Amino acid sequence: MLIPVLGTRYTNDLPSYIKDLKNNNYINLNKFIELDCIGRESTSIGDRMIGCRQKTILPAEKEIDLLECSHCDNYYIEEEIARCCNIYFEITSINYSKVFEETLKIIQSTGCTLVNIDNRTGNYFLQVEERQYLLVLEEEATDFLSISKAIQENNGLIFIKLVENKLPTLPDTIVTISAIDIISSGFEKEKYRLRDLPSAQTVIESIQKVSLVEEEILSKSSLITWQAVENELTNFFLDKLRSQQIQLYKYRNMLDSYPRFRRIPVNAAGAGNADKLTIDLLDYLDEVIKGDFTADAKCYTTTAVDHHTIEKVQHHLSKDKFNSKRILILATTNKVTCWDDVHDYKIATGQYRLLIFSARIIAELVVQLDFADDFLSLLQNCIAAENQIKITNKKGTKTP
């Protein structure tokens, strides 16, 4: 939860969380009356009044029985106020020092250590067991040199945020936490999340590795048979997805902490469709790990995974005696022209009932779940085995 920006107005009933913020003295909320000088109509010429149409803002903490326009000195009596006035509440100040003082106390109460940085008010080194972070409070001094240094030294940066719509432009590998959430829910959960979070440098290195693994999968896909993809590779990939429990926990933690890495763009196809759709990697993983699915492996190099592929797999699904409810397609290509089907299934059912693992998504998962080297090794072994079969067959066809 974040505090609305200064000047936010409420003309109806105050939300309960705004009342709580005021009652705890985190914000100052004042009541105002806005006078619209619209004049007065009357059957008596002497009582008629032409308004100047200007607005006057006045404090309204006390009962008011007479209002004067500050622009033309017209006055309005109590009976006329409801017709020409609006009453509202406005956030006029935010008690940053109180919020952050309580936030830091709660952080320290969990056993974490905060060390002041000389000449940098609002900046601290936060020690979470064996991990150290640079902690920056909103509204206090910081600079991108400190951010860059924190990343380069394999630490990370935590940004304690307080107010809506005031987040500066920061790198994706920065953890943002609401101060009000810490005050209301404590820091214990965040402590363990930060303890197990990979460093910003590790995240950057893994992203770079994903591109290299993806390139290798694509380059070798033309050398492998569909039988190998359907059997060895698919079985190995799915088994690893379900067995890497520690890596899955760390990966989920990373995606939750760095939300921009959670969704990846894919190309939509066809007239009338958006150019790009996004796939939620955590939702994808959850659908696979939940259980029953019908899987189909495709070794496409020149053709694409398209709507016809979906139709074939749906036919397989209708014959599945295990009554699976998910369709999973594993491909060694990025040529996918039916992402709109994936999206439509999600919209219709609320789940990713159709899952396509392209070379890009496969590379992401094998790297992040720490079995990329084993996967590429298996891929190379499949190619070597196929080459050996070809050599043997070639020798067998020679005439004596």
Coordinates of C-alpha atoms in Angstrom, one line a residue:
M1 CA 0.0 0.0 0.0
L2 CA 1.2 3.5 -0.9
I3 CA 0.2 6.9 0.3
P4 CA -1.6 9.0 -2.4
V5 CA 0.3 12.1 -3.6
L6 CA 0.1 15.4 -1.9
G7 CA -3.0 17.3 -3.0
T8 CA -5.2 14.2 -3.5
R9 CA -8.8 15.1 -2.8
Y10 CA -11.7 13.0 -1.5
T11 CA -15.2 14.4 -2.1
N12 CA -17.1 11.3 -0.8
D13 CA -16.6 9.1 2.2
L14 CA -13.0 8.6 3.1
P15 CA -11.5 5.2 2.3
S16 CA -10.7 3.3 5.5
Y17 CA -7.0 3.1 4.8
I18 CA -6.9 6.9 4.4
K19 CA -8.6 7.3 7.8
D20 CA -6.0 4.9 9.3
L21 CA -3.1 6.9 7.8
K22 CA -4.6 10.1 9.4
N23 CA -5.3 8.5 12.7
N24 CA -1.7 7.2 12.9
N25 CA -0.4 10.7 12.0
Y26 CA 1.3 9.5 8.8
I27 CA -0.6 12.1 6.8
N28 CA -2.3 15.4 7.5
L29 CA -5.8 15.5 6.0
N30 CA -7.6 18.8 6.0
K31 CA -11.2 19.6 5.2
F32 CA -12.0 22.4 2.7
I33 CA -15.0 24.1 1.2
E34 CA -14.9 25.3 -2.4
L35 CA -17.2 28.2 -3.1
D36 CA -18.4 28.7 -6.7
C37 CA -19.7 32.3 -6.9
I38 CA -22.7 31.6 -9.0
G39 CA -24.9 34.4 -7.7
R40 CA -28.4 34.4 -6.3
E41 CA -31.8 34.4 -7.9
S42 CA -34.8 35.9 -6.1
T43 CA -38.2 37.3 -6.8
S44 CA -37.1 40.3 -4.9
I45 CA -34.9 42.6 -7.0
G46 CA -33.1 43.7 -3.9
D47 CA -32.0 40.1 -3.0
R48 CA -30.7 39.2 -6.5
M49 CA -27.0 38.9 -6.9
I50 CA -24.8 38.4 -10.0
G51 CA -22.0 36.0 -9.3
C52 CA -18.4 36.5 -10.6
R53 CA -18.0 32.7 -11.3
Q54 CA -14.7 32.6 -9.5
K55 CA -13.8 30.0 -7.0
T56 CA -12.7 30.5 -3.4
I57 CA -11.1 27.8 -1.2
L58 CA -11.6 28.1 2.5
P59 CA -10.8 25.8 5.5
A60 CA -13.9 24.0 6.7
E61 CA -12.9 22.5 10.0
K62 CA -15.6 24.4 11.8
E63 CA -19.3 24.9 11.1
I64 CA -19.8 27.8 8.6
D65 CA -22.9 29.9 8.4
L66 CA -21.7 32.6 6.1
L67 CA -19.2 32.5 3.2
E68 CA -17.7 35.4 1.3
C69 CA -16.3 35.3 -2.2
S70 CA -12.7 36.5 -2.1
H71 CA -13.0 38.0 -5.6
C72 CA -16.2 40.1 -5.5
D73 CA -17.2 40.3 -1.9
N74 CA -20.5 38.5 -2.5
Y75 CA -21.7 36.5 0.5
Y76 CA -23.7 33.4 0.8
I77 CA -25.8 32.4 3.9
E78 CA -26.1 28.9 5.4
E79 CA -29.2 28.0 3.3
E80 CA -27.3 28.8 0.1
I81 CA -24.0 27.0 0.8
A82 CA -25.2 23.5 -0.3
R83 CA -26.1 25.0 -3.7
C84 CA -22.9 26.8 -4.5
C85 CA -20.3 24.9 -2.5
N86 CA -18.4 21.6 -2.5
I87 CA -16.8 20.1 0.6
Y88 CA -13.7 17.9 0.2
F89 CA -10.8 16.5 2.1
E90 CA -7.2 16.9 0.9
I91 CA -3.8 15.4 1.8
T92 CA -1.8 18.5 2.8
S93 CA 1.3 16.9 4.3
I94 CA 3.1 13.5 4.7
N95 CA 5.0 12.7 7.9
Y96 CA 8.0 11.1 6.2
S97 CA 10.2 11.1 9.3
K98 CA 7.6 9.2 11.4
V99 CA 6.9 6.6 8.7
F100 CA 10.6 5.9 8.0
E101 CA 11.5 5.9 11.7
E102 CA 8.9 3.2 12.4
T103 CA 9.9 1.3 9.2
L104 CA 13.6 1.2 10.2
K105 CA 12.7 0.0 13.8
I106 CA 10.6 -2.8 12.4
I107 CA 13.4 -3.9 10.0
Q108 CA 15.9 -3.9 12.9
S109 CA 13.5 -5.9 15.1
T110 CA 13.9 -8.9 12.8
G111 CA 17.6 -9.1 13.5
C112 CA 18.7 -7.2 10.4
T113 CA 21.5 -4.7 10.9
L114 CA 21.3 -1.1 9.5
V115 CA 24.5 0.9 9.1
N116 CA 24.5 4.6 8.4
I117 CA 26.4 5.8 5.4
D118 CA 28.5 8.9 6.2
N119 CA 27.1 12.1 4.8
R120 CA 24.2 10.3 3.2
T121 CA 20.9 10.9 5.1
G122 CA 18.4 8.2 4.4
N123 CA 20.9 5.7 2.9
Y124 CA 22.0 2.6 4.8
F125 CA 23.8 -0.7 4.4
L126 CA 21.3 -3.4 5.3
Q127 CA 22.8 -6.7 6.5
V128 CA 20.4 -9.6 6.0
E129 CA 22.3 -12.6 7.4
E130 CA 25.2 -13.1 4.8
R131 CA 23.7 -10.6 2.3
Q132 CA 24.3 -6.9 2.2
Y133 CA 22.1 -4.4 0.4
L134 CA 22.1 -0.6 -0.1
L135 CA 18.9 0.7 1.3
V136 CA 17.5 4.0 0.1
L137 CA 14.5 5.8 1.6
E138 CA 12.3 7.8 -0.7
E139 CA 12.7 11.5 -0.5
E140 CA 16.2 11.2 0.7
A141 CA 19.5 11.7 -1.3
T142 CA 20.8 9.0 -3.5
D143 CA 22.6 8.8 -6.8
F144 CA 23.1 6.3 -9.7
L145 CA 26.8 6.0 -8.8
S146 CA 25.8 4.4 -5.5
I147 CA 23.3 2.1 -7.4
S148 CA 25.9 1.1 -9.9
K149 CA 28.5 0.4 -7.3
A150 CA 26.0 -1.7 -5.3
I151 CA 25.3 -3.9 -8.3
Q152 CA 28.9 -4.2 -9.3
E153 CA 29.9 -5.4 -5.8
N154 CA 27.3 -8.2 -6.0
N155 CA 25.1 -6.5 -3.5
G156 CA 21.7 -5.1 -4.4
L157 CA 19.6 -2.1 -3.8
I158 CA 16.3 -1.8 -1.8
F159 CA 14.1 1.2 -2.4
I160 CA 11.7 1.9 0.4
K161 CA 8.8 3.6 -1.3
L162 CA 6.1 5.6 0.3
V163 CA 4.0 7.7 -2.1
E164 CA 2.2 6.8 -5.3
N165 CA 3.5 7.9 -8.7
K166 CA 6.9 9.1 -7.4
L167 CA 9.1 6.2 -8.3
P168 CA 12.2 7.5 -10.1
T169 CA 13.6 5.7 -13.2
L170 CA 15.7 2.9 -11.7
P171 CA 17.2 -0.3 -13.0
D172 CA 15.0 -3.4 -13.1
T173 CA 17.2 -5.2 -10.6
I174 CA 16.1 -3.0 -7.7
V175 CA 13.8 -4.3 -5.0
T176 CA 11.0 -1.9 -4.2
I177 CA 9.1 -2.3 -0.9
S178 CA 6.3 -0.2 0.5
A179 CA 7.1 1.4 3.9
I180 CA 3.4 1.2 4.9
D181 CA 3.4 -2.5 4.1
I182 CA 6.3 -3.0 6.4
I183 CA 4.6 -1.1 9.2
S184 CA 1.3 -3.1 8.7
S185 CA 2.7 -6.6 8.0
G186 CA 6.2 -6.6 9.4
F187 CA 9.5 -7.4 7.7
E188 CA 10.0 -11.0 8.6
K189 CA 8.7 -12.3 5.2
E190 CA 10.8 -9.7 3.3
K191 CA 13.9 -10.7 5.3
Y192 CA 13.8 -14.2 4.1
R193 CA 13.0 -13.1 0.6
L194 CA 16.1 -10.9 0.6
R195 CA 18.2 -13.6 2.1
D196 CA 17.5 -15.9 -0.7
L197 CA 17.3 -13.4 -3.6
P198 CA 20.1 -13.7 -6.2
S199 CA 22.3 -10.7 -6.4
A200 CA 21.6 -8.1 -9.1
Q201 CA 24.9 -9.1 -10.8
T202 CA 23.8 -12.8 -10.9
V203 CA 20.5 -11.8 -12.4
I204 CA 22.2 -9.8 -15.1
E205 CA 24.6 -12.7 -15.9
S206 CA 21.7 -15.2 -16.1
I207 CA 19.9 -13.0 -18.6
Q208 CA 23.0 -12.9 -20.7
K209 CA 23.4 -16.7 -20.5
V210 CA 19.7 -17.2 -21.6
S211 CA 20.5 -15.6 -25.0
L212 CA 23.5 -17.8 -25.5
V213 CA 21.6 -21.0 -24.6
E214 CA 18.7 -20.0 -26.9
E215 CA 21.1 -19.4 -29.8
E216 CA 22.7 -22.9 -29.2
I217 CA 19.3 -24.6 -29.1
L218 CA 18.3 -23.0 -32.4
S219 CA 21.6 -23.8 -34.1
K220 CA 21.4 -27.5 -33.1
S221 CA 17.7 -28.0 -33.7
S222 CA 18.3 -28.7 -37.4
L223 CA 20.7 -31.6 -36.4
I224 CA 18.4 -33.5 -34.1
T225 CA 15.5 -35.8 -34.9
W226 CA 11.9 -35.4 -33.8
Q227 CA 12.2 -38.8 -32.0
A228 CA 14.9 -37.4 -29.8
V229 CA 12.9 -34.3 -29.0
E230 CA 9.8 -36.3 -28.3
N231 CA 11.5 -38.8 -26.0
E232 CA 14.9 -37.9 -24.4
L233 CA 14.6 -34.1 -24.4
T234 CA 11.0 -33.7 -23.5
N235 CA 11.2 -36.3 -20.7
F236 CA 14.4 -34.7 -19.3
F237 CA 13.0 -31.2 -19.5
L238 CA 9.7 -32.0 -17.8
D239 CA 11.3 -34.1 -15.1
K240 CA 13.8 -31.3 -14.3
L241 CA 11.0 -28.7 -14.1
R242 CA 9.3 -30.8 -11.4
S243 CA 12.3 -31.9 -9.5
Q244 CA 14.3 -28.7 -9.1
Q245 CA 12.4 -27.6 -6.0
I246 CA 15.1 -25.4 -4.5
Q247 CA 15.8 -23.7 -7.8
L248 CA 12.0 -23.2 -8.4
Y249 CA 11.7 -21.5 -5.1
K250 CA 14.6 -19.2 -5.9
Y251 CA 13.3 -18.5 -9.4
R252 CA 9.8 -17.6 -8.1
N253 CA 11.5 -15.4 -5.5
M254 CA 13.5 -13.6 -8.2
L255 CA 10.5 -13.1 -10.4
D256 CA 8.3 -11.8 -7.6
S257 CA 11.1 -9.4 -6.6
Y258 CA 11.9 -8.2 -10.1
P259 CA 8.4 -8.2 -11.8
R260 CA 9.7 -6.9 -15.1
F261 CA 11.5 -10.2 -15.7
R262 CA 8.3 -12.2 -15.0
R263 CA 6.6 -11.4 -18.3
I264 CA 8.2 -12.0 -21.7
P265 CA 6.9 -10.7 -25.0
V266 CA 5.9 -13.1 -27.8
N267 CA 4.9 -12.3 -31.4
A268 CA 1.2 -12.5 -32.2
A269 CA 0.1 -13.2 -35.7
G270 CA -2.8 -12.6 -38.0
A271 CA -4.8 -9.6 -39.0
G272 CA -6.6 -7.8 -36.2
N273 CA -4.2 -9.1 -33.5
A274 CA -1.9 -7.1 -31.4
D275 CA 1.8 -7.2 -32.5
K276 CA 2.9 -8.5 -29.1
L277 CA 1.5 -10.5 -26.3
T278 CA 3.1 -11.3 -22.9
I279 CA 3.5 -14.6 -21.2
D280 CA 3.6 -14.8 -17.4
L281 CA 6.4 -17.3 -16.6
L282 CA 5.3 -18.0 -13.1
D283 CA 1.8 -18.9 -14.3
Y284 CA 3.3 -21.1 -17.0
L285 CA 5.4 -23.0 -14.5
D286 CA 2.5 -23.5 -12.1
E287 CA 0.4 -25.0 -14.9
V288 CA 3.1 -27.6 -15.7
I289 CA 3.8 -28.4 -12.1
K290 CA 0.1 -28.9 -11.2
G291 CA -0.1 -32.1 -13.1
D292 CA -2.1 -33.7 -15.8
F293 CA -1.4 -32.6 -19.4
T294 CA -1.1 -33.9 -22.9
A295 CA 2.3 -33.2 -24.2
D296 CA 3.5 -33.0 -27.8
A297 CA 7.1 -32.4 -28.9
K298 CA 7.9 -30.7 -32.2
C299 CA 11.3 -30.5 -33.9
Y300 CA 10.5 -27.6 -36.3
T301 CA 13.3 -25.8 -38.0
T302 CA 11.8 -24.4 -41.2
T303 CA 8.1 -24.6 -40.4
A304 CA 6.2 -23.0 -37.6
V305 CA 4.1 -24.1 -34.7
D306 CA 0.8 -22.9 -36.0
H307 CA -3.0 -23.3 -35.6
H308 CA -2.8 -26.7 -37.4
T309 CA -0.4 -27.9 -34.7
I310 CA -3.0 -26.9 -32.1
E311 CA -5.7 -28.7 -33.9
K312 CA -3.7 -31.9 -34.0
V313 CA -2.8 -31.7 -30.3
Q314 CA -6.4 -31.0 -29.4
H315 CA -7.3 -34.2 -31.2
H316 CA -4.8 -36.1 -29.1
L317 CA -6.3 -34.5 -26.0
S318 CA -9.8 -35.8 -26.9
K319 CA -8.3 -39.3 -27.0
D320 CA -6.4 -38.9 -23.7
K321 CA -7.8 -41.6 -21.4
F322 CA -6.3 -39.8 -18.4
N323 CA -8.6 -36.8 -19.0
S324 CA -5.8 -34.2 -19.1
K325 CA -6.9 -30.6 -19.2
R326 CA -3.7 -29.0 -20.4
I327 CA -2.0 -29.1 -23.7
L328 CA 1.8 -28.7 -23.7
I329 CA 3.9 -28.2 -26.8
L330 CA 7.7 -28.4 -26.6
A331 CA 9.4 -27.0 -29.7
T332 CA 13.0 -26.3 -30.7
T333 CA 12.1 -23.1 -32.6
N334 CA 10.9 -19.6 -32.0
K335 CA 8.7 -19.8 -35.1
V336 CA 5.3 -19.8 -33.4
T337 CA 2.3 -18.2 -35.1
C338 CA -0.4 -19.2 -32.7
W339 CA 0.3 -17.3 -29.5
D340 CA -3.2 -15.8 -29.9
D341 CA -4.5 -19.3 -29.2
V342 CA -2.5 -19.4 -26.0
H343 CA -3.9 -16.0 -25.1
D344 CA -7.5 -16.9 -26.0
Y345 CA -7.4 -20.1 -23.8
K346 CA -6.1 -17.9 -20.9
I347 CA -8.9 -15.4 -21.4
A348 CA -11.6 -18.1 -21.7
T349 CA -10.5 -20.3 -18.8
G350 CA -8.5 -18.0 -16.5
Q351 CA -5.5 -20.4 -16.9
Y352 CA -2.8 -21.2 -19.3
R353 CA -4.5 -24.4 -20.5
L354 CA -2.4 -24.3 -23.7
L355 CA 1.4 -24.0 -23.1
I356 CA 4.0 -23.6 -25.8
F357 CA 7.6 -23.9 -24.8
S358 CA 9.6 -22.2 -27.6
A359 CA 13.4 -22.2 -27.7
R360 CA 13.3 -18.8 -26.0
I361 CA 11.2 -20.1 -23.0
I362 CA 13.1 -23.3 -22.8
A363 CA 16.4 -21.4 -22.6
E364 CA 14.9 -19.2 -19.9
L365 CA 13.9 -22.1 -17.7
V366 CA 17.0 -24.3 -18.1
V367 CA 19.2 -21.4 -17.2
Q368 CA 17.2 -20.1 -14.3
L369 CA 16.6 -23.6 -12.9
D370 CA 20.2 -24.4 -13.3
F371 CA 20.2 -27.3 -15.7
A372 CA 21.3 -25.5 -18.9
D373 CA 24.6 -27.4 -19.1
D374 CA 22.9 -30.8 -18.7
F375 CA 20.2 -29.9 -21.2
L376 CA 22.8 -28.8 -23.8
S377 CA 24.9 -31.9 -23.1
L378 CA 21.9 -34.1 -23.7
L379 CA 21.1 -32.2 -26.9
Q380 CA 24.7 -32.8 -28.1
N381 CA 24.5 -36.5 -27.2
C382 CA 21.3 -36.9 -29.2
I383 CA 23.0 -35.3 -32.2
A384 CA 26.1 -37.6 -31.7
A385 CA 23.9 -40.7 -31.5
E386 CA 22.0 -39.7 -34.7
N387 CA 25.3 -39.1 -36.5
Q388 CA 26.6 -42.5 -35.4
I389 CA 23.4 -44.2 -36.7
K390 CA 24.0 -42.4 -40.0
I391 CA 27.6 -43.6 -40.2
T392 CA 26.6 -47.2 -39.3
N393 CA 23.8 -47.2 -41.9
K394 CA 26.2 -45.8 -44.5
K395 CA 28.7 -48.5 -43.8
G396 CA 26.0 -51.2 -44.0
T397 CA 25.0 -50.1 -47.5
K398 CA 28.5 -50.5 -48.9
T399 CA 28.9 -53.3 -51.5
P400 CA 31.6 -55.9 -50.8

